[in-house]
Amino acid sequence: MRYRKLGDIEVSAVGLGCMGMTHAYGKPADEQQMIDLIGDAVALGCTLFDTAECYGTPANPHENEELVGRALEPYRDQVRISTKFGLAFDWDDGKINHSVIADSSPEAILRSIDGSLKRLKTDRVDIYFQHRQDPNTPVEEVAEVMKDLIAAGKILGWGLSEVDEDTIRRAHAVCPVTAIQNRYSMMARWHADLFPVCQELGIGFMAFSPLANGFLSGKYADKSAFEDNGEDYRIEMPQFSEEAIAQNAALLEMLRDMANEHHATPAQISLAWMICKQPHLAPIPGTRKRHRLAENLGAADIILSEAELAEIDSALESMELSGVYGGTEVKAAQR
């Protein structure tokens, strides 16, 4: 495993996004199996684990943090935990892909951090992310609260998720930002213009959905792999439609060809592409399967040359790729 810095915090070059263990990819997985899987990740050199207070179910909205807390308690001093505040799902909106309600008021943040610390069985969060911007709370006000939480020792650093350059700069001017967590993959490259400002300000970039929700693994021929039970967001994701799979065939073929050259897999090439391009970036792919975990973490050992990176970038620019899932509707909290 290779390592890199997100701000001043060292992490493994590939982390583990834990959301899908309890949320968005069907019914929650078996708890003990996921605890064992997280332990396997630590044994394989993974030190970065991402969760959020809202990654759960209507029956237990905080299930993911509780799971991660139980799993990582024996390894707490060996790992870095990031979690997120400021969102709650609207479970009653009648959608599969539920809308979210944003509340980053100072009062809500202070409730959230204490709840997260208790569920995560820890005395500090390594990187505390504002999950989405709250239309009712200026980011400068959020940054002031982060400054106080750092001073109190409850968090070591903080970050912002799905943000633009202006928001980053405004927040950083109040309290230095450790990392941002934005969607980024070969099929979702619209945040690449933030890399220069991250480098300028010494901010890390955690790439979520780095495999386009699993599409770039090349393992899905159609939606039949997903259980249509109202709990799997992939049923509605555009990249898994029959038309999209045909449209993206050239991308998957390129990944397979390069994977064969490196004795790797398409997923590993997808991850290695971003790791080798950006030294301040750590992707956080998720999985429920041990062999996929080893595959994803193994991407850190694949070195792509400058020529190979340029070849991939050129190919991506020339391809007309399908749409890809871009997130959910954010609504402001009623106060």
CSV table of C-alpha atoms in Angstrom, one decimal:
chain,number,residue,atom,x,y,z
A,1,MET,CA,0.0,0.0,0.0
A,2,ARG,CA,1.2,3.5,-0.8
A,3,TYR,CA,0.3,6.5,1.3
A,4,ARG,CA,-0.3,10.2,0.8
A,5,LYS,CA,-1.4,13.3,2.6
A,6,LEU,CA,-4.8,14.9,2.7
A,7,GLY,CA,-3.8,18.2,4.1
A,8,ASP,CA,-1.6,17.2,7.0
A,9,ILE,CA,-3.3,13.9,7.5
A,10,GLU,CA,-1.6,10.8,6.1
A,11,VAL,CA,-3.9,8.1,4.6
A,12,SER,CA,-3.7,5.0,2.4
A,13,ALA,CA,-3.7,5.9,-1.3
A,14,VAL,CA,-7.0,4.0,-1.5
A,15,GLY,CA,-9.6,4.2,1.2
A,16,LEU,CA,-12.8,2.3,1.9
A,17,GLY,CA,-16.2,4.0,1.5
A,18,CYS,CA,-18.6,2.3,3.9
A,19,MET,CA,-21.9,3.7,2.8
A,20,GLY,CA,-23.0,0.8,0.6
A,21,MET,CA,-22.7,-1.6,3.6
A,22,THR,CA,-26.0,-0.2,5.0
A,23,HIS,CA,-27.4,2.2,2.4
A,24,ALA,CA,-28.3,2.7,-1.3
A,25,TYR,CA,-27.2,-0.7,-2.6
A,26,GLY,CA,-30.1,-2.8,-1.4
A,27,LYS,CA,-30.9,-4.1,2.1
A,28,PRO,CA,-28.1,-3.7,4.6
A,29,ALA,CA,-25.4,-6.4,4.6
A,30,ASP,CA,-24.9,-8.8,7.5
A,31,GLU,CA,-23.3,-6.8,10.3
A,32,GLN,CA,-20.7,-9.3,11.4
A,33,GLN,CA,-19.6,-9.9,7.8
A,34,MET,CA,-19.1,-6.1,7.3
A,35,ILE,CA,-17.2,-5.9,10.6
A,36,ASP,CA,-14.9,-8.7,9.4
A,37,LEU,CA,-14.5,-7.0,6.0
A,38,ILE,CA,-13.5,-3.7,7.6
A,39,GLY,CA,-10.9,-5.7,9.7
A,40,ASP,CA,-9.6,-7.3,6.5
A,41,ALA,CA,-9.2,-3.8,5.0
A,42,VAL,CA,-7.0,-2.8,7.9
A,43,ALA,CA,-4.9,-5.9,7.5
A,44,LEU,CA,-4.4,-5.1,3.8
A,45,GLY,CA,-3.1,-1.6,4.7
A,46,CYS,CA,-6.1,0.5,4.3
A,47,THR,CA,-6.1,3.4,6.9
A,48,LEU,CA,-8.9,5.6,5.5
A,49,PHE,CA,-12.5,4.8,6.3
A,50,ASP,CA,-15.4,7.0,5.3
A,51,THR,CA,-19.0,7.1,6.6
A,52,ALA,CA,-21.7,9.7,7.4
A,53,GLU,CA,-24.3,10.2,10.1
A,54,CYS,CA,-27.1,9.7,7.6
A,55,TYR,CA,-26.0,6.4,5.9
A,56,GLY,CA,-28.7,4.2,7.3
A,57,THR,CA,-32.3,3.1,6.9
A,58,PRO,CA,-35.6,4.5,8.2
A,59,ALA,CA,-35.4,2.0,11.0
A,60,ASN,CA,-31.9,3.1,12.0
A,61,PRO,CA,-30.8,6.3,10.2
A,62,HIS,CA,-27.3,6.1,11.9
A,63,GLU,CA,-26.6,2.5,11.2
A,64,ASN,CA,-23.4,3.0,9.2
A,65,GLU,CA,-21.6,5.0,11.8
A,66,GLU,CA,-22.5,2.4,14.4
A,67,LEU,CA,-21.2,-0.3,12.2
A,68,VAL,CA,-17.9,1.5,11.5
A,69,GLY,CA,-17.5,2.4,15.1
A,70,ARG,CA,-17.8,-1.2,16.2
A,71,ALA,CA,-15.5,-2.5,13.4
A,72,LEU,CA,-12.7,0.0,13.9
A,73,GLU,CA,-12.7,0.2,17.7
A,74,PRO,CA,-9.8,-2.4,18.0
A,75,TYR,CA,-7.8,-0.5,15.4
A,76,ARG,CA,-8.6,3.1,16.2
A,77,ASP,CA,-5.1,4.4,16.6
A,78,GLN,CA,-4.0,2.8,13.3
A,79,VAL,CA,-6.7,4.4,11.1
A,80,ARG,CA,-8.3,7.6,10.0
A,81,ILE,CA,-12.0,8.0,10.1
A,82,SER,CA,-14.0,10.6,8.1
A,83,THR,CA,-17.6,11.2,8.7
A,84,LYS,CA,-20.1,13.8,7.5
A,85,PHE,CA,-22.7,16.1,9.0
A,86,GLY,CA,-25.5,18.3,7.7
A,87,LEU,CA,-27.9,16.0,5.9
A,88,ALA,CA,-30.9,13.8,6.7
A,89,PHE,CA,-32.8,11.7,4.3
A,90,ASP,CA,-36.4,12.4,3.5
A,91,TRP,CA,-37.5,8.8,4.0
A,92,ASP,CA,-41.2,9.7,3.2
A,93,ASP,CA,-40.7,11.3,-0.2
A,94,GLY,CA,-41.8,8.1,-2.0
A,95,LYS,CA,-38.6,7.9,-4.0
A,96,ILE,CA,-35.9,5.1,-4.3
A,97,ASN,CA,-33.2,7.8,-4.5
A,98,HIS,CA,-34.4,9.8,-1.5
A,99,SER,CA,-34.0,13.5,-1.4
A,100,VAL,CA,-32.0,15.0,1.5
A,101,ILE,CA,-32.6,17.8,3.9
A,102,ALA,CA,-29.7,20.1,4.6
A,103,ASP,CA,-29.1,21.6,8.0
A,104,SER,CA,-25.6,22.9,9.0
A,105,SER,CA,-26.7,25.4,11.6
A,106,PRO,CA,-24.3,25.7,14.5
A,107,GLU,CA,-26.8,24.0,16.8
A,108,ALA,CA,-27.2,21.1,14.4
A,109,ILE,CA,-23.5,20.6,14.0
A,110,LEU,CA,-22.9,20.5,17.7
A,111,ARG,CA,-25.6,17.9,18.1
A,112,SER,CA,-24.1,15.9,15.2
A,113,ILE,CA,-20.5,15.8,16.3
A,114,ASP,CA,-21.4,14.5,19.8
A,115,GLY,CA,-23.7,11.9,18.2
A,116,SER,CA,-21.0,10.8,15.7
A,117,LEU,CA,-18.3,10.5,18.4
A,118,LYS,CA,-20.6,8.3,20.5
A,119,ARG,CA,-21.6,6.0,17.6
A,120,LEU,CA,-18.0,5.8,16.3
A,121,LYS,CA,-16.7,4.9,19.7
A,122,THR,CA,-14.0,7.5,19.5
A,123,ASP,CA,-12.9,10.8,21.1
A,124,ARG,CA,-12.1,12.5,17.7
A,125,VAL,CA,-13.0,12.5,14.1
A,126,ASP,CA,-10.0,12.8,11.8
A,127,ILE,CA,-11.8,14.6,8.9
A,128,TYR,CA,-15.3,16.0,9.5
A,129,PHE,CA,-17.1,16.9,6.3
A,130,GLN,CA,-20.0,19.2,5.6
A,131,HIS,CA,-22.0,16.8,3.5
A,132,ARG,CA,-23.7,19.4,1.3
A,133,GLN,CA,-24.1,23.2,1.4
A,134,ASP,CA,-26.9,24.5,3.5
A,135,PRO,CA,-28.7,27.4,1.7
A,136,ASN,CA,-29.6,28.8,5.1
A,137,THR,CA,-26.1,28.8,6.7
A,138,PRO,CA,-23.1,30.6,5.1
A,139,VAL,CA,-20.0,28.4,4.8
A,140,GLU,CA,-18.1,31.0,6.8
A,141,GLU,CA,-20.4,30.3,9.8
A,142,VAL,CA,-19.8,26.6,9.4
A,143,ALA,CA,-16.0,27.2,9.3
A,144,GLU,CA,-16.2,29.1,12.6
A,145,VAL,CA,-17.8,26.1,14.2
A,146,MET,CA,-15.1,23.8,12.7
A,147,LYS,CA,-12.4,26.1,14.2
A,148,ASP,CA,-14.0,25.6,17.6
A,149,LEU,CA,-14.3,21.8,17.2
A,150,ILE,CA,-10.6,21.6,16.3
A,151,ALA,CA,-9.7,23.7,19.3
A,152,ALA,CA,-11.8,21.4,21.5
A,153,GLY,CA,-10.0,18.3,20.1
A,154,LYS,CA,-13.2,16.8,18.8
A,155,ILE,CA,-12.0,16.9,15.2
A,156,LEU,CA,-8.5,16.9,13.7
A,157,GLY,CA,-9.4,18.5,10.4
A,158,TRP,CA,-12.5,19.3,8.3
A,159,GLY,CA,-13.7,19.3,4.8
A,160,LEU,CA,-16.5,20.1,2.3
A,161,SER,CA,-18.3,17.7,0.0
A,162,GLU,CA,-19.6,18.5,-3.5
A,163,VAL,CA,-18.4,22.1,-3.5
A,164,ASP,CA,-17.0,24.7,-6.0
A,165,GLU,CA,-13.8,26.8,-5.9
A,166,ASP,CA,-15.5,29.9,-4.4
A,167,THR,CA,-17.0,28.0,-1.5
A,168,ILE,CA,-13.6,26.3,-0.8
A,169,ARG,CA,-11.8,29.6,-0.8
A,170,ARG,CA,-14.3,31.3,1.5
A,171,ALA,CA,-14.3,28.4,3.9
A,172,HIS,CA,-10.5,28.1,3.9
A,173,ALA,CA,-10.0,31.8,4.7
A,174,VAL,CA,-11.8,31.2,8.0
A,175,CYS,CA,-10.5,27.8,9.0
A,176,PRO,CA,-8.0,25.9,6.8
A,177,VAL,CA,-9.7,23.1,4.9
A,178,THR,CA,-8.1,19.6,5.2
A,179,ALA,CA,-9.9,18.0,2.2
A,180,ILE,CA,-12.8,18.1,-0.1
A,181,GLN,CA,-14.9,15.1,-1.0
A,182,ASN,CA,-16.4,15.3,-4.5
A,183,ARG,CA,-17.6,12.9,-7.0
A,184,TYR,CA,-14.8,11.9,-9.5
A,185,SER,CA,-14.3,9.1,-11.9
A,186,MET,CA,-13.5,8.5,-15.6
A,187,MET,CA,-17.2,9.2,-16.2
A,188,ALA,CA,-17.6,12.1,-13.9
A,189,ARG,CA,-14.6,14.5,-14.5
A,190,TRP,CA,-16.4,17.8,-13.9
A,191,HIS,CA,-14.6,18.5,-10.7
A,192,ALA,CA,-11.1,18.2,-12.2
A,193,ASP,CA,-10.9,22.0,-12.4
A,194,LEU,CA,-10.6,22.0,-8.6
A,195,PHE,CA,-7.2,20.2,-8.6
A,196,PRO,CA,-5.2,23.4,-9.0
A,197,VAL,CA,-6.8,25.2,-6.1
A,198,CYS,CA,-6.4,22.1,-3.9
A,199,GLN,CA,-2.7,22.0,-4.8
A,200,GLU,CA,-2.4,25.8,-4.2
A,201,LEU,CA,-4.0,25.6,-0.8
A,202,GLY,CA,-2.6,22.3,0.3
A,203,ILE,CA,-6.1,20.6,0.4
A,204,GLY,CA,-6.6,16.9,-0.2
A,205,PHE,CA,-9.2,15.4,-2.5
A,206,MET,CA,-11.2,12.4,-1.5
A,207,ALA,CA,-12.9,11.0,-4.7
A,208,PHE,CA,-16.2,9.3,-4.0
A,209,SER,CA,-17.9,7.0,-6.5
A,210,PRO,CA,-14.5,6.6,-8.2
A,211,LEU,CA,-15.8,3.5,-10.2
A,212,ALA,CA,-19.1,5.3,-11.2
A,213,ASN,CA,-21.0,3.3,-8.7
A,214,GLY,CA,-19.3,0.1,-9.8
A,215,PHE,CA,-19.9,0.5,-13.6
A,216,LEU,CA,-16.2,0.8,-14.3
A,217,SER,CA,-15.6,-2.6,-12.9
A,218,GLY,CA,-17.1,-3.9,-16.2
A,219,LYS,CA,-19.1,-6.5,-14.2
A,220,TYR,CA,-22.6,-5.3,-15.0
A,221,ALA,CA,-24.2,-6.2,-18.3
A,222,ASP,CA,-27.6,-4.8,-17.3
A,223,LYS,CA,-29.7,-3.9,-14.3
A,224,SER,CA,-30.7,-7.6,-13.7
A,225,ALA,CA,-27.9,-7.8,-11.1
A,226,PHE,CA,-29.8,-5.3,-8.9
A,227,GLU,CA,-32.8,-6.3,-6.8
A,228,ASP,CA,-35.7,-4.1,-7.6
A,229,ASN,CA,-36.9,-3.8,-4.0
A,230,GLY,CA,-37.0,-0.1,-3.6
A,231,GLU,CA,-33.7,0.0,-1.8
A,232,ASP,CA,-31.1,-0.1,-4.6
A,233,TYR,CA,-30.3,3.3,-6.1
A,234,ARG,CA,-28.6,1.6,-9.1
A,235,ILE,CA,-32.0,0.7,-10.6
A,236,GLU,CA,-32.4,4.4,-11.4
A,237,MET,CA,-28.8,5.3,-12.3
A,238,PRO,CA,-28.4,6.2,-16.0
A,239,GLN,CA,-25.1,4.5,-16.5
A,240,PHE,CA,-26.7,1.0,-16.0
A,241,SER,CA,-29.4,1.4,-18.6
A,242,GLU,CA,-29.1,-0.9,-21.7
A,243,GLU,CA,-28.5,2.1,-23.9
A,244,ALA,CA,-25.7,3.5,-21.7
A,245,ILE,CA,-23.9,0.1,-21.5
A,246,ALA,CA,-23.8,0.1,-25.3
A,247,GLN,CA,-22.7,3.7,-25.4
A,248,ASN,CA,-19.9,3.1,-23.0
A,249,ALA,CA,-18.6,-0.1,-24.6
A,250,ALA,CA,-15.5,1.6,-26.0
A,251,LEU,CA,-14.5,2.9,-22.5
A,252,LEU,CA,-14.9,-0.6,-21.0
A,253,GLU,CA,-12.9,-2.1,-23.9
A,254,MET,CA,-10.1,0.4,-23.3
A,255,LEU,CA,-10.0,-0.5,-19.6
A,256,ARG,CA,-9.9,-4.2,-20.3
A,257,ASP,CA,-7.1,-3.8,-22.8
A,258,MET,CA,-5.0,-1.8,-20.4
A,259,ALA,CA,-5.8,-4.1,-17.5
A,260,ASN,CA,-4.5,-7.0,-19.5
A,261,GLU,CA,-1.2,-5.2,-20.1
A,262,HIS,CA,-0.8,-4.6,-16.4
A,263,HIS,CA,-2.1,-8.0,-15.2
A,264,ALA,CA,-4.8,-6.0,-13.5
A,265,THR,CA,-8.6,-5.5,-13.6
A,266,PRO,CA,-10.6,-2.6,-15.2
A,267,ALA,CA,-11.5,-1.4,-11.8
A,268,GLN,CA,-7.8,-1.2,-10.8
A,269,ILE,CA,-6.9,0.7,-13.9
A,270,SER,CA,-9.7,3.2,-13.2
A,271,LEU,CA,-8.4,3.8,-9.7
A,272,ALA,CA,-4.7,3.8,-10.7
A,273,TRP,CA,-5.5,6.5,-13.3
A,274,MET,CA,-6.6,9.0,-10.7
A,275,ILE,CA,-4.0,8.0,-8.0
A,276,CYS,CA,-1.1,8.4,-10.5
A,277,LYS,CA,-2.4,11.7,-11.8
A,278,GLN,CA,-3.0,13.4,-8.5
A,279,PRO,CA,-0.7,13.0,-5.5
A,280,HIS,CA,-3.1,14.7,-3.2
A,281,LEU,CA,-6.1,12.5,-4.1
A,282,ALA,CA,-7.4,9.3,-2.4
A,283,PRO,CA,-10.4,7.4,-3.9
A,284,ILE,CA,-12.8,5.7,-1.5
A,285,PRO,CA,-14.5,2.9,-3.5
A,286,GLY,CA,-17.0,0.8,-1.5
A,287,THR,CA,-17.7,-2.9,-1.5
A,288,ARG,CA,-19.4,-5.7,0.4
A,289,LYS,CA,-17.1,-8.4,-0.9
A,290,ARG,CA,-13.7,-9.4,0.3
A,291,HIS,CA,-12.2,-10.1,-3.2
A,292,ARG,CA,-13.4,-6.7,-4.4
A,293,LEU,CA,-11.8,-5.1,-1.4
A,294,ALA,CA,-8.5,-6.7,-2.2
A,295,GLU,CA,-8.9,-5.7,-5.8
A,296,ASN,CA,-9.6,-2.1,-5.0
A,297,LEU,CA,-6.8,-1.7,-2.5
A,298,GLY,CA,-4.4,-3.4,-4.9
A,299,ALA,CA,-4.9,-0.5,-7.3
A,300,ALA,CA,-2.4,1.5,-5.2
A,301,ASP,CA,0.4,-0.8,-6.4
A,302,ILE,CA,-0.3,-0.2,-10.1
A,303,ILE,CA,1.9,2.5,-11.6
A,304,LEU,CA,0.8,4.0,-14.9
A,305,SER,CA,3.3,5.9,-17.0
A,306,GLU,CA,2.9,9.5,-18.1
A,307,ALA,CA,2.4,8.2,-21.6
A,308,GLU,CA,-0.4,5.8,-20.4
A,309,LEU,CA,-2.1,8.6,-18.5
A,310,ALA,CA,-2.0,10.9,-21.5
A,311,GLU,CA,-3.4,8.1,-23.7
A,312,ILE,CA,-6.3,7.5,-21.3
A,313,ASP,CA,-7.0,11.2,-21.0
A,314,SER,CA,-7.0,11.7,-24.8
A,315,ALA,CA,-9.4,8.7,-25.2
A,316,LEU,CA,-11.8,10.0,-22.6
A,317,GLU,CA,-11.9,13.4,-24.3
A,318,SER,CA,-12.8,11.8,-27.6
A,319,MET,CA,-15.5,9.5,-26.2
A,320,GLU,CA,-19.2,10.5,-25.9
A,321,LEU,CA,-20.0,8.7,-22.7
A,322,SER,CA,-23.5,8.3,-21.2
A,323,GLY,CA,-24.8,10.2,-18.3
A,324,VAL,CA,-23.8,9.0,-14.9
A,325,TYR,CA,-25.5,9.3,-11.5
A,326,GLY,CA,-24.8,12.8,-10.2
A,327,GLY,CA,-26.4,12.8,-6.8
A,328,THR,CA,-29.7,13.5,-5.1
A,329,GLU,CA,-32.0,16.5,-4.6
A,330,VAL,CA,-31.0,18.7,-1.7
A,331,LYS,CA,-33.7,20.6,0.2
A,332,ALA,CA,-33.2,23.2,2.9
A,333,ALA,CA,-34.4,22.4,6.4
A,334,GLN,CA,-37.5,24.2,7.6
A,335,ARG,CA,-36.6,26.4,10.5
